[in-house]
PDB file of C-alpha atoms and ligand atoms in Angstrom:
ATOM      1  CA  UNK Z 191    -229.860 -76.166  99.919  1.00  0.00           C
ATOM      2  CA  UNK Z 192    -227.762 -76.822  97.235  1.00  0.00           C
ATOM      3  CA  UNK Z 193    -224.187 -76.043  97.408  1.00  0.00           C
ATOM      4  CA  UNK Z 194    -221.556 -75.093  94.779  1.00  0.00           C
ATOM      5  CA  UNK Z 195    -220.568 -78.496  95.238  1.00  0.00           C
ATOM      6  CA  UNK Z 196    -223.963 -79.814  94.053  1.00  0.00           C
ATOM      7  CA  UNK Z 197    -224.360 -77.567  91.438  1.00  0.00           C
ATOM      8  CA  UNK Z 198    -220.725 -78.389  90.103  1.00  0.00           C
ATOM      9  CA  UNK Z 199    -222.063 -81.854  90.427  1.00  0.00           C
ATOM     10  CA  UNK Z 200    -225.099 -81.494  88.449  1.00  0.00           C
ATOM     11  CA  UNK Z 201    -223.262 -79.941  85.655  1.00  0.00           C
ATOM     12  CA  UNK Z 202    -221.553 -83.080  85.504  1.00  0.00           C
ATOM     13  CA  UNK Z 203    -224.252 -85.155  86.043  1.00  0.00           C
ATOM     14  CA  UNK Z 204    -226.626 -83.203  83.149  1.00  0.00           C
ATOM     15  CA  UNK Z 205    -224.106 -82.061  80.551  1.00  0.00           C
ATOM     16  CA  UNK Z 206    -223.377 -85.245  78.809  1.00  0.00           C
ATOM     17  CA  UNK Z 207    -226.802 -86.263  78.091  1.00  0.00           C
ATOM     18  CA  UNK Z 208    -227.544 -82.348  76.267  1.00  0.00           C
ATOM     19  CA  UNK Z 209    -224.461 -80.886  75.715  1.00  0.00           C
ATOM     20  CA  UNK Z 210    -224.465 -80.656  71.662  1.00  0.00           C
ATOM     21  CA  UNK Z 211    -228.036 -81.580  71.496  1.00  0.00           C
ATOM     22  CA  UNK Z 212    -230.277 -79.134  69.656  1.00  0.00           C
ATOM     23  CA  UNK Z 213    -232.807 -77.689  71.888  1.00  0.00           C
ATOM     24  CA  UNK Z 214    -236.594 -78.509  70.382  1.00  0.00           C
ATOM     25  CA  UNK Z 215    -238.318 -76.272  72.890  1.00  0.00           C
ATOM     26  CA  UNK Z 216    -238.611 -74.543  76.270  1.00  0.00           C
ATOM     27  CA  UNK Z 217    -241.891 -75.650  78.298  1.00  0.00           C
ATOM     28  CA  UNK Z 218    -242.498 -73.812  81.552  1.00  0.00           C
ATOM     29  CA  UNK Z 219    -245.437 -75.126  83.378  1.00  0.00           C
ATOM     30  CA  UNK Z 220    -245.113 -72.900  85.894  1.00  0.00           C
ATOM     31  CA  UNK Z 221    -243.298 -69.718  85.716  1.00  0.00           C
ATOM     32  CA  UNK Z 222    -243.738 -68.480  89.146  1.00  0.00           C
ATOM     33  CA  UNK Z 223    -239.910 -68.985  90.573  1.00  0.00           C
ATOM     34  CA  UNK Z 224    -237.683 -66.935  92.130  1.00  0.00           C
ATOM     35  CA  UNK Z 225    -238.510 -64.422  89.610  1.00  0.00           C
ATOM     36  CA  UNK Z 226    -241.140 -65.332  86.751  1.00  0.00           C
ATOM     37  CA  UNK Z 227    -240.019 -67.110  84.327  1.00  0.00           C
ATOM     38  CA  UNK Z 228    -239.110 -64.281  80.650  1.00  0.00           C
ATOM     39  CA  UNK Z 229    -240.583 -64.699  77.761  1.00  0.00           C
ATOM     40  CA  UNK Z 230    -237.279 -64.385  75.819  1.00  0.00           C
ATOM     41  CA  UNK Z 231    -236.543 -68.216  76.843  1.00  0.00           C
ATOM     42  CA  UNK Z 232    -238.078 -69.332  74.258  1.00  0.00           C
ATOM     43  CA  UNK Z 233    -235.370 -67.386  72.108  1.00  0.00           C
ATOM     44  CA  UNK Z 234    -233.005 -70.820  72.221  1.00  0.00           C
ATOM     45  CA  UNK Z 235    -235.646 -73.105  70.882  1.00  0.00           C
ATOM     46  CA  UNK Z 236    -234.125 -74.255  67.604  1.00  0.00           C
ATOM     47  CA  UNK Z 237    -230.272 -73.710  68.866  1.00  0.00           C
ATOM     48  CA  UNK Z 238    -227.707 -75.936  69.554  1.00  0.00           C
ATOM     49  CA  UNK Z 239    -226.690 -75.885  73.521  1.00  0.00           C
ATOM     50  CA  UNK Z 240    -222.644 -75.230  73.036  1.00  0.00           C
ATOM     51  CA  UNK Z 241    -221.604 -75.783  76.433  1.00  0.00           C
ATOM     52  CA  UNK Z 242    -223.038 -76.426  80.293  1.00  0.00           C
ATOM     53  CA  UNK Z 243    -220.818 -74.239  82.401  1.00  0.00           C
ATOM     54  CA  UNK Z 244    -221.134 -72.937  85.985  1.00  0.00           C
ATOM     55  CA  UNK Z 245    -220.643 -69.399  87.387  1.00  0.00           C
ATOM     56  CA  UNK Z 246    -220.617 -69.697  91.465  1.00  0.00           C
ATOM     57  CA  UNK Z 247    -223.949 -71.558  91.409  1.00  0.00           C
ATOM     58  CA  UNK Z 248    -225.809 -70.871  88.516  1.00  0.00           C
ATOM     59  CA  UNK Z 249    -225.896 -73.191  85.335  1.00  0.00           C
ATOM     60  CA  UNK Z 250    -225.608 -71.317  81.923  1.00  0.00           C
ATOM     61  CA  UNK Z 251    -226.706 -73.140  79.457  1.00  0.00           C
ATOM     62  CA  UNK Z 252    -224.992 -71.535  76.017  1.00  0.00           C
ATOM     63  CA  UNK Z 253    -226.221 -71.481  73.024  1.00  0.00           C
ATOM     64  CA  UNK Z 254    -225.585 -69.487  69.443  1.00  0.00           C
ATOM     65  CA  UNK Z 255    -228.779 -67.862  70.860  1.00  0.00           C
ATOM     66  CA  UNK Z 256    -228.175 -66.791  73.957  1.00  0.00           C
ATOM     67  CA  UNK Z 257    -227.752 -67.976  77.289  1.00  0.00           C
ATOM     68  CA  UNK Z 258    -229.916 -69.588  79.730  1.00  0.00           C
ATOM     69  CA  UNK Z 259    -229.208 -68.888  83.395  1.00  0.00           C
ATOM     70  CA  UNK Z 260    -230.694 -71.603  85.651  1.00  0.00           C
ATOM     71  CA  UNK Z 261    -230.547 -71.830  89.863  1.00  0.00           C
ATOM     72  CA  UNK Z 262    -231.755 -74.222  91.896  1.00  0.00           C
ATOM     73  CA  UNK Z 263    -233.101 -72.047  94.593  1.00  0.00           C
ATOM     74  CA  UNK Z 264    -233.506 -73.568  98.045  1.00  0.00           C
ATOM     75  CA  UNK Z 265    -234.738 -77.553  96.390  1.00  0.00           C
ATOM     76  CA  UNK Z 266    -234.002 -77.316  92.959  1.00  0.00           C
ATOM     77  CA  UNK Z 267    -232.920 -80.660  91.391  1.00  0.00           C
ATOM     78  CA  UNK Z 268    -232.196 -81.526  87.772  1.00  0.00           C
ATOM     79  CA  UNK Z 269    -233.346 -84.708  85.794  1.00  0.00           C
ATOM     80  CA  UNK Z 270    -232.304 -85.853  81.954  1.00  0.00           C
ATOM     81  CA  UNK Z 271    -235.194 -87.999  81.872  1.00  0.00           C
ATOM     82  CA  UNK Z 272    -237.234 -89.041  78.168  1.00  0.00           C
ATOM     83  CA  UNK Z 273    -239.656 -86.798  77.224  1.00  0.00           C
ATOM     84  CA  UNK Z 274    -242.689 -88.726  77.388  1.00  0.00           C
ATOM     85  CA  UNK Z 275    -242.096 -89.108  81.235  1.00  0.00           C
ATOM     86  CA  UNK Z 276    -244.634 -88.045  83.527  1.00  0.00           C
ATOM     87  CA  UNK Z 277    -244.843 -85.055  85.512  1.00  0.00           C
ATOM     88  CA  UNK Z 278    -244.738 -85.012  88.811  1.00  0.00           C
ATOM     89  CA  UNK Z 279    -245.688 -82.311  91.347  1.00  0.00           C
ATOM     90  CA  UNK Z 280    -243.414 -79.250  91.504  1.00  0.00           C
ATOM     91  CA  UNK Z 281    -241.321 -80.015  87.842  1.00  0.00           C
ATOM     92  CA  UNK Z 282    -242.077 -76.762  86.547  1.00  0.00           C
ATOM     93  CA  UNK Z 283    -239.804 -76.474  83.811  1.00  0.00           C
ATOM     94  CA  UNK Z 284    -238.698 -78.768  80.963  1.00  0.00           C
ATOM     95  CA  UNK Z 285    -236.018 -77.783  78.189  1.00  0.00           C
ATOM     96  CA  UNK Z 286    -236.447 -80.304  75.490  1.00  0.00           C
ATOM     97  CA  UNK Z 287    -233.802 -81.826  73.084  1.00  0.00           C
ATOM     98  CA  UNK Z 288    -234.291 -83.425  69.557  1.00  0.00           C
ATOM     99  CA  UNK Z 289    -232.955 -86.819  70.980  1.00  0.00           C
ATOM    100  CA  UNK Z 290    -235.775 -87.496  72.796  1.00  0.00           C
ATOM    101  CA  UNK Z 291    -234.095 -86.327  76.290  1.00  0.00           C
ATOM    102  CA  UNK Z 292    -235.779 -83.667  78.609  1.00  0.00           C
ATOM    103  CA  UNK Z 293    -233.975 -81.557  81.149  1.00  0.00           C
ATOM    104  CA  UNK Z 294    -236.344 -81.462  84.032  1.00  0.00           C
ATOM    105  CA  UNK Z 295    -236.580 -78.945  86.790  1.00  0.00           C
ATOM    106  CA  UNK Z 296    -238.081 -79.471  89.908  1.00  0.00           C
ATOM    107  CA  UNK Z 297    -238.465 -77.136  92.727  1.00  0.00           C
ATOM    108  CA  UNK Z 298    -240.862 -77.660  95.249  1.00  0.00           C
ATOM    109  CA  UNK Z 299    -239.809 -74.258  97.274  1.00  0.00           C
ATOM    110  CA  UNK Z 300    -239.864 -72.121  93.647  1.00  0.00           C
ATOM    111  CA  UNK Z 301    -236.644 -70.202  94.860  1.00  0.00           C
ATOM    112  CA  UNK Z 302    -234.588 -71.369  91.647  1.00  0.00           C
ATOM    113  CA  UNK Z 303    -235.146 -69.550  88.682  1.00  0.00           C
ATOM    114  CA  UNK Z 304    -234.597 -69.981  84.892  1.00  0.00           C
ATOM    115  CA  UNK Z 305    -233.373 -66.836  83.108  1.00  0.00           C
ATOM    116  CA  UNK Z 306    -232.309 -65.563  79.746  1.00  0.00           C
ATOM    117  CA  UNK Z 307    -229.044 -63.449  78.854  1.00  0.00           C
ATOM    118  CA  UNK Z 308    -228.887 -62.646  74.964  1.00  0.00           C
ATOM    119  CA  UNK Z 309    -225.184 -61.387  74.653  1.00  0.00           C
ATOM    120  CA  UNK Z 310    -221.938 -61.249  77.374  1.00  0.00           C
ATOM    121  CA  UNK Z 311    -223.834 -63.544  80.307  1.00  0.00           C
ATOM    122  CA  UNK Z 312    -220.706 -62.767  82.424  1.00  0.00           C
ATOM    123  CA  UNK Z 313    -221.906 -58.624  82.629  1.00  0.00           C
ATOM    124  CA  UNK Z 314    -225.066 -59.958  83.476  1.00  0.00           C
ATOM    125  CA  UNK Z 315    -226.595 -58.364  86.562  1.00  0.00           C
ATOM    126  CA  UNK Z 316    -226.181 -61.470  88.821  1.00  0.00           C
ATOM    127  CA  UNK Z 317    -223.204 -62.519  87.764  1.00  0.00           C
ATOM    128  CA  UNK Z 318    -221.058 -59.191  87.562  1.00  0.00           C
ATOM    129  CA  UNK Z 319    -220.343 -58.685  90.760  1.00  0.00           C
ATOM    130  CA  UNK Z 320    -219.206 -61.855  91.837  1.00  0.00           C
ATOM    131  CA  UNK Z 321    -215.813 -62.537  93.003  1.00  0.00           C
ATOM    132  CA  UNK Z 322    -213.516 -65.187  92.025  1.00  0.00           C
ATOM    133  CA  UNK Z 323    -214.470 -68.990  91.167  1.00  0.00           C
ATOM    134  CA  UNK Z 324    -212.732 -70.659  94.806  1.00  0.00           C
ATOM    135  CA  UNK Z 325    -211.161 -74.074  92.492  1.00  0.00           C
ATOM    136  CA  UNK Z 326    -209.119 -71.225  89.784  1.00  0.00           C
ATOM    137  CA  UNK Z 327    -206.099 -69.775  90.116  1.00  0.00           C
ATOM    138  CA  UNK Z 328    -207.601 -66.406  90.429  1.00  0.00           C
ATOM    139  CA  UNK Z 329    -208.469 -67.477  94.152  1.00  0.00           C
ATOM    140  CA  UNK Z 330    -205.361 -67.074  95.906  1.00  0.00           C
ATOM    141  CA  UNK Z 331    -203.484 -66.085  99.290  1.00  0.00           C
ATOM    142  CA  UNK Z 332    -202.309 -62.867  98.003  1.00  0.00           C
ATOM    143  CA  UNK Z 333    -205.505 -62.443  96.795  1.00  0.00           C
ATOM    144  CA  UNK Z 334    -207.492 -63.049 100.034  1.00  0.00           C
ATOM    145  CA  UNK Z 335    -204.650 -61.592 102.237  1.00  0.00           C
ATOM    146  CA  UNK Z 336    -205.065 -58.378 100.366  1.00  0.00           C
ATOM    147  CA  UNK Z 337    -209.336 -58.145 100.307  1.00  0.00           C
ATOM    148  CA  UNK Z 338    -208.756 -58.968 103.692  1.00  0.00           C
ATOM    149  CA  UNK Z 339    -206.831 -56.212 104.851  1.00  0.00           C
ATOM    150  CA  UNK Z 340    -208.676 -53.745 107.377  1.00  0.00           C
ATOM    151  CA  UNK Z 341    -211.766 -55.744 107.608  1.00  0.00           C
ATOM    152  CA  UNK Z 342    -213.172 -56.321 111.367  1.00  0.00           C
ATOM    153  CA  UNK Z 343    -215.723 -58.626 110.282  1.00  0.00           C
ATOM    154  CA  UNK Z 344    -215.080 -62.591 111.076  1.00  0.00           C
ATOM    155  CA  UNK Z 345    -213.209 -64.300 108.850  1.00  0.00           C
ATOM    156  CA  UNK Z 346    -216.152 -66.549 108.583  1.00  0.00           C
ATOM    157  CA  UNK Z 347    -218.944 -63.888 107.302  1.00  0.00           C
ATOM    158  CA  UNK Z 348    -215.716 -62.541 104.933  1.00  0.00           C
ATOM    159  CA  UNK Z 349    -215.283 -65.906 103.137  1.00  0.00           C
ATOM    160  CA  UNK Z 350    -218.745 -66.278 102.676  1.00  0.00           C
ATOM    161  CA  UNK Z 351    -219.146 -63.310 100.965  1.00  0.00           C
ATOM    162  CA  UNK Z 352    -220.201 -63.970  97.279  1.00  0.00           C
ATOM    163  CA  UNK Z 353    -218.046 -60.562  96.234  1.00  0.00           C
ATOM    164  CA  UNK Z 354    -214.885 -61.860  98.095  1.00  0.00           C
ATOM    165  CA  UNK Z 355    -214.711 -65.429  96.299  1.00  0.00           C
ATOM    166  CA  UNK Z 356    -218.177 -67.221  95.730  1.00  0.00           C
ATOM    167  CA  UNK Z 357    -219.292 -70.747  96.480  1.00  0.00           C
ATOM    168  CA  UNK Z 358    -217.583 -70.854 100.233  1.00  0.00           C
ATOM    169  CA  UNK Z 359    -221.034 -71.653 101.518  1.00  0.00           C
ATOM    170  CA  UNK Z 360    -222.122 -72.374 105.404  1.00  0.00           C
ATOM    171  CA  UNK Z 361    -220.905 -76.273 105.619  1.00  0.00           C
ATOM    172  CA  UNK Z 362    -217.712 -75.440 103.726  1.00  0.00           C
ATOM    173  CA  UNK Z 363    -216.662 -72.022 105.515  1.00  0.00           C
ATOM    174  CA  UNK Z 364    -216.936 -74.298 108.857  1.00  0.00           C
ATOM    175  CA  UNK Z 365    -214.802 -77.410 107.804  1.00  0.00           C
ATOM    176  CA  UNK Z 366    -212.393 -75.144 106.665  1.00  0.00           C
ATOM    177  CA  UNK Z 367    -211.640 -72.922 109.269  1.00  0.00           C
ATOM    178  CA  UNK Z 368    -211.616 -75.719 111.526  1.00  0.00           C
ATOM    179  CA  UNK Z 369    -208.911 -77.935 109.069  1.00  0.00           C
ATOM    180  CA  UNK Z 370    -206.965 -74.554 108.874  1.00  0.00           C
ATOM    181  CA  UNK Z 371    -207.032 -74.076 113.223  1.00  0.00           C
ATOM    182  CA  UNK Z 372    -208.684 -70.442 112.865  1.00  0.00           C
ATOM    183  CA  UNK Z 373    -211.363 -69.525 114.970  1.00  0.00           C
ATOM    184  CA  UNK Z 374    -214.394 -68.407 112.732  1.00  0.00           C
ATOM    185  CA  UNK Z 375    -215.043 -65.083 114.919  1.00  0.00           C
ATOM    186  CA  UNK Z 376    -211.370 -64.188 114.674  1.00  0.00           C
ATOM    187  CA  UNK Z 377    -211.976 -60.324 112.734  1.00  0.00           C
ATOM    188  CA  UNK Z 378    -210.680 -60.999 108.939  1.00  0.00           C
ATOM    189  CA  UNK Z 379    -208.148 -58.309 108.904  1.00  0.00           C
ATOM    190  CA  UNK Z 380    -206.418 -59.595 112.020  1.00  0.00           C
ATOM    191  CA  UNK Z 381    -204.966 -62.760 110.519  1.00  0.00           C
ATOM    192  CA  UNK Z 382    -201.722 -63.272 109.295  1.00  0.00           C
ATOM    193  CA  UNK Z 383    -200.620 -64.137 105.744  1.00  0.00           C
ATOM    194  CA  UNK Z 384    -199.028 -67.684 107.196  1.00  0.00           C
ATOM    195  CA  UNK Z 385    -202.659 -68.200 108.405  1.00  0.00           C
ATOM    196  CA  UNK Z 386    -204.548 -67.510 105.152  1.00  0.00           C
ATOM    197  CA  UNK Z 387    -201.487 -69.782 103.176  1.00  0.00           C
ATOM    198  CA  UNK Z 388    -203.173 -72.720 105.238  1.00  0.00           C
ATOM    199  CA  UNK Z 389    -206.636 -71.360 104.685  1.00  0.00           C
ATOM    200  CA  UNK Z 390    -207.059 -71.303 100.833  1.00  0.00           C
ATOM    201  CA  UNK Z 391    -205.569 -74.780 100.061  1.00  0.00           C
ATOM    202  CA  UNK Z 392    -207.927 -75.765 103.005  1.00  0.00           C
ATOM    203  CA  UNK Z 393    -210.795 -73.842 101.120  1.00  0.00           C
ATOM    204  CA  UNK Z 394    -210.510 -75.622  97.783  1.00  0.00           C
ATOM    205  CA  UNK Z 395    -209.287 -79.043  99.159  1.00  0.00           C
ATOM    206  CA  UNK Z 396    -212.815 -79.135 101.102  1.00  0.00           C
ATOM    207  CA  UNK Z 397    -214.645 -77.829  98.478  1.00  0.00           C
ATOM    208  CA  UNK Z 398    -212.659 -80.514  95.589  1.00  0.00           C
ATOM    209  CA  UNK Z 399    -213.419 -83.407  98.057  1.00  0.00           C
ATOM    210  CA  UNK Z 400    -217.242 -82.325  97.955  1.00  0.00           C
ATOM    211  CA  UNK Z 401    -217.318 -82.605  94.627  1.00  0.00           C
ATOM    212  CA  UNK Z 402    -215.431 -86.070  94.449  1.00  0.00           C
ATOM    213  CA  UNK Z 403    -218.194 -88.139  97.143  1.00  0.00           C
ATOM    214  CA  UNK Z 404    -221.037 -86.266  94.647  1.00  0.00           C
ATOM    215  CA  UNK Z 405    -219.726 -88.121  91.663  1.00  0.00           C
ATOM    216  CA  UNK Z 406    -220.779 -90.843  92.987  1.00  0.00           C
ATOM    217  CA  UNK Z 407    -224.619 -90.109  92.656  1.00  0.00           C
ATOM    218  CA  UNK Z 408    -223.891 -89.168  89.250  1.00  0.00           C
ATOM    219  CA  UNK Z 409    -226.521 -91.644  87.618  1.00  0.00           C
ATOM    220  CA  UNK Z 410    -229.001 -90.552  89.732  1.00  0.00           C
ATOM    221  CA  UNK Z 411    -229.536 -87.432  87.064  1.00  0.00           C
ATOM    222  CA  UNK Z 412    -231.097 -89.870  84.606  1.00  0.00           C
ATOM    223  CA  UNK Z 413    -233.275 -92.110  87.099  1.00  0.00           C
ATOM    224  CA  UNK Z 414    -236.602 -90.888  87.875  1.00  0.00           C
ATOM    225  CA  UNK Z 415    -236.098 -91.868  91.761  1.00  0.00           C
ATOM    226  CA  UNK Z 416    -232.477 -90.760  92.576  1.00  0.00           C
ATOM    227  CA  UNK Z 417    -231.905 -88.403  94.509  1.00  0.00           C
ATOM    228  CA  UNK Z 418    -229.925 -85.629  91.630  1.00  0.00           C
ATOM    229  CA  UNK Z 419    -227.394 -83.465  93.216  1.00  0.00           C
ATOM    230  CA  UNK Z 420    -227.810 -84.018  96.912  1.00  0.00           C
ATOM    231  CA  UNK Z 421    -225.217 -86.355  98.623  1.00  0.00           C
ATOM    232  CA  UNK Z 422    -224.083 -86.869 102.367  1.00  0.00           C
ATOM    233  CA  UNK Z 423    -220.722 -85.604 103.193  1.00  0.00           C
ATOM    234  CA  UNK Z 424    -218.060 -86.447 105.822  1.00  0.00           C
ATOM    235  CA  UNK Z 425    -218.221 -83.579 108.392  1.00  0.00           C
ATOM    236  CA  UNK Z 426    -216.201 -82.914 111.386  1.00  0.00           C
ATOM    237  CA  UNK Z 427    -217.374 -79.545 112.866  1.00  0.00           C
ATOM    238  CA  UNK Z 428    -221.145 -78.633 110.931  1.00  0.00           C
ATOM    239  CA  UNK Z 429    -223.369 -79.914 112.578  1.00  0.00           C
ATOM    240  CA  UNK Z 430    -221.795 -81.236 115.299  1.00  0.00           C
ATOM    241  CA  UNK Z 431    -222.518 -78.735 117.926  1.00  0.00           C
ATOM    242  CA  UNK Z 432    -222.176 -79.972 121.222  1.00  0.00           C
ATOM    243  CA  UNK Z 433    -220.518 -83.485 120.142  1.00  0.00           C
ATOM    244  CA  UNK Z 434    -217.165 -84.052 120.850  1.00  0.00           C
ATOM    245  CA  UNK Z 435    -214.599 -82.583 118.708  1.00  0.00           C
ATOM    246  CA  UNK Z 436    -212.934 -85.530 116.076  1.00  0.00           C
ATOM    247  CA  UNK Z 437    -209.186 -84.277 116.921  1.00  0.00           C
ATOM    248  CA  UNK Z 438    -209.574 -83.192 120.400  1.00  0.00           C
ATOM    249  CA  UNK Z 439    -212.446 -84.702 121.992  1.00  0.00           C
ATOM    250  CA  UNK Z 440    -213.510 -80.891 123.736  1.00  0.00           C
ATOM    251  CA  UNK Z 441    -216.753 -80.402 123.768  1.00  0.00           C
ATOM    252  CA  UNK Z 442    -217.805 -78.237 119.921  1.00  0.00           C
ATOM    253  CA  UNK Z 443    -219.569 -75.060 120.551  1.00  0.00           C
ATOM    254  CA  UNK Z 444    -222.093 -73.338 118.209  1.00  0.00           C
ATOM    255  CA  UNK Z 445    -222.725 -69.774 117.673  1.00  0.00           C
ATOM    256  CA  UNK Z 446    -224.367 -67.565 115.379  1.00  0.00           C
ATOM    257  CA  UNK Z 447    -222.496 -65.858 112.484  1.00  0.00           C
ATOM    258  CA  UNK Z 448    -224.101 -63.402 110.172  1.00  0.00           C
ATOM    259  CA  UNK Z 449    -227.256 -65.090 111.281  1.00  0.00           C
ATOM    260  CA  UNK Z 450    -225.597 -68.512 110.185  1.00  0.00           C
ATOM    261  CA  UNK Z 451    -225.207 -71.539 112.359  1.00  0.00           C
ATOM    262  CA  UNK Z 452    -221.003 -71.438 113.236  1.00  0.00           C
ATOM    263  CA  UNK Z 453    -219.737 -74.799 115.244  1.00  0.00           C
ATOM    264  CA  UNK Z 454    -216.040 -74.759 116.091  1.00  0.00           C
ATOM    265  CA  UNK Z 455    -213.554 -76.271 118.740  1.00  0.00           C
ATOM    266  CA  UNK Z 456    -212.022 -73.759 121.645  1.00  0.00           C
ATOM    267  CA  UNK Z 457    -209.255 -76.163 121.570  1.00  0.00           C
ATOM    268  CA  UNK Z 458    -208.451 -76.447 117.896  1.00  0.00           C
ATOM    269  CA  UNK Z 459    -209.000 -73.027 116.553  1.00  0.00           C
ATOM    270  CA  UNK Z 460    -207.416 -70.206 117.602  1.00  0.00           C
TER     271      UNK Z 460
HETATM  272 ZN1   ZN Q 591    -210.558 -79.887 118.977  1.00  0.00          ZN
END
C-alpha cells in the first residue's frame, strides 16, 4: 500500500512533467473507485494545473478551477506517459495535458479515488480533520507531549492516528519506536517528554530517509514498465518478526496492534 512516503514521491516524480500544463481533458474509463468517480471533474478541463501538492496522502491537483483530489487506494500508481499510449488493464483514469503528456492512473484494487473540490480543498470533508503534516514544524514534541496526555492507548495506535499527525503509517510507526527504544504497547500518556524529544526527530528522520531511497525510482513515472512510487526500504524491525534483532541479536517478537502487525525487540525497547 502506498505510503506517505510514496505518495510524497510521486508528487515529485509527476509534477514536473504537468505542473503549468493546461489540462485538455479528464477521461475516466472507469469510474467505479473508492467512491465513483463526480461528474464535476470535468470542471478543470480547459484550466491551467497551478500546483501538485500533497495533504497526508492525497494529491491535489490545483487549478483556477478547482481542485482535484486524487488517492491511490490500496495499488494506485501514477504514469506521465504520451497520450497515444496504450491502455492497459486497470488504468482507469487519464487527465490529459495540451503537451501531449497524459497522467495515468492505474489501480487494479479500485480503492484510490479521483475527486473534485471547487473552493477551500483544505475544509474539504477528508481533509479537515486531519492532524498535522509529520515533516512541518507544526509536528512537534510539545505538540505530541500535549495530545498525548491522558491517553491509555499504545503509543503505537496514537501515532498512527490520522487526527494526531497523519502519514505515520504501519512500517514507519515500527522503525521509529524501535530507533527511539520505546516499546510500541507502552500506553501513550505514560511516556515522558524526554521520551517523545527522541521520538519526533526519530518520526520525521525515518519518514525523510523514505523519501530520499524513493527518489531514486523517480524516472520510473515516465516509463511504461517502472515500477512508479513503490521502492524497497532498509528495515530493521517490520517485518522481521522472529529474526534476530540488528542491535541486539534477541530474538524480535510480533504482536498485533489495532489489528496491525507490531514487531519490536524486548531488549531494545522499553
Ligand atoms: Zn534489540
Amino acid at each position: 500500500m502506498p505510503e506517505l512516503p510514496e505518495v510524497e514521491v510521486s508528487r515529485l516524480g509527476i509534477s514536473p512533467h504537468i505542473e503549468g500544463r493546461k489540462i485538455k481533458a479528464v477521461h475516466v474509463h472507469d469510474k467505479r473507485l473508492r467512491w465513483p468517480v463526480p461528474e464535476t471533474v470535468h470542471q478543470v478541463e480547459g484550466h491551467v494545473l497551478r500546483s501538485v501538492s500533497r495533504r497526508s496522502k492525497y494529491l491535489l491537483l490545483q487549478t483556477d478551477n478547482g481542485c482535484l483530489i486524487l488517492h491511490l487506494g490500496m495499488s494506485g500508481k501514477l504514469r506521465v506517459v504520451p497520450a497515444e499510449t496504450g491502455h492497459y488493464k486497470h488504468d482507469h483514469i487519464d487527465i490529459e495535458f495540451d503537451n501531449g503528456q497524459t497522467l495515468r492512473l492505474n489501480d487494479p484494487r479500485r480503492f484510490g479515488a479521483l475527486l473534485y473540490s471547487e473552493t477551500d480543498v483544505a475544509g474539504h470533508n477528508l481533509l479537515k480533520q486531519l492532524g498535522p503534516e509529520p515533516l512541518t514544524e507544526a509536528f512537534h514534541v510539545d505538540y505530541l507531549f500535549e495530545r498525548s496526555r491522558g491517553r491509555s492507548q499504545s503509543v503505537k495506535t496514537f501515532i498512527m492516528d490520522n487526527k494526531i499527525v497523519v502519514g505515520v503509517g504501519n512500517i514507519y510507526a515500527n522503525e521509529a519506536l524501535f530507533k527511539a527504544g520505546i516499546n510500541p504497547k507502552r500506553a501513550a500518556g505514560k511516556i515522558s517528554k524526554a521520551r517523545y524529544q527522541k521520538l519526533v526527530p526519530l518520526i520525521k528522520e525515518t519518514l525523510t530517509s523514505a523519501i530520499e531511497q524513493g527518489g531514486t525510482t523517480l524516472k520510473d513515472f515516465t516509463q511504461v514498465d517502472g515500477n512508479p512510487g513503490y521502492f524497497a526500504q532498509k528495515l530493521q524491525v517490520y517485518g522481521r518478526g522472529g529474526k534476530l534483532c540488528m542491535v541486539c541479536s534477541t530474538r524480535l517478537k510480533e504482536v498485533r496492534l489495532g489489528q496491525r502487525s507490531t514487531v519490536y525487540c524486548t531488549q531494545c525497547q522499553r
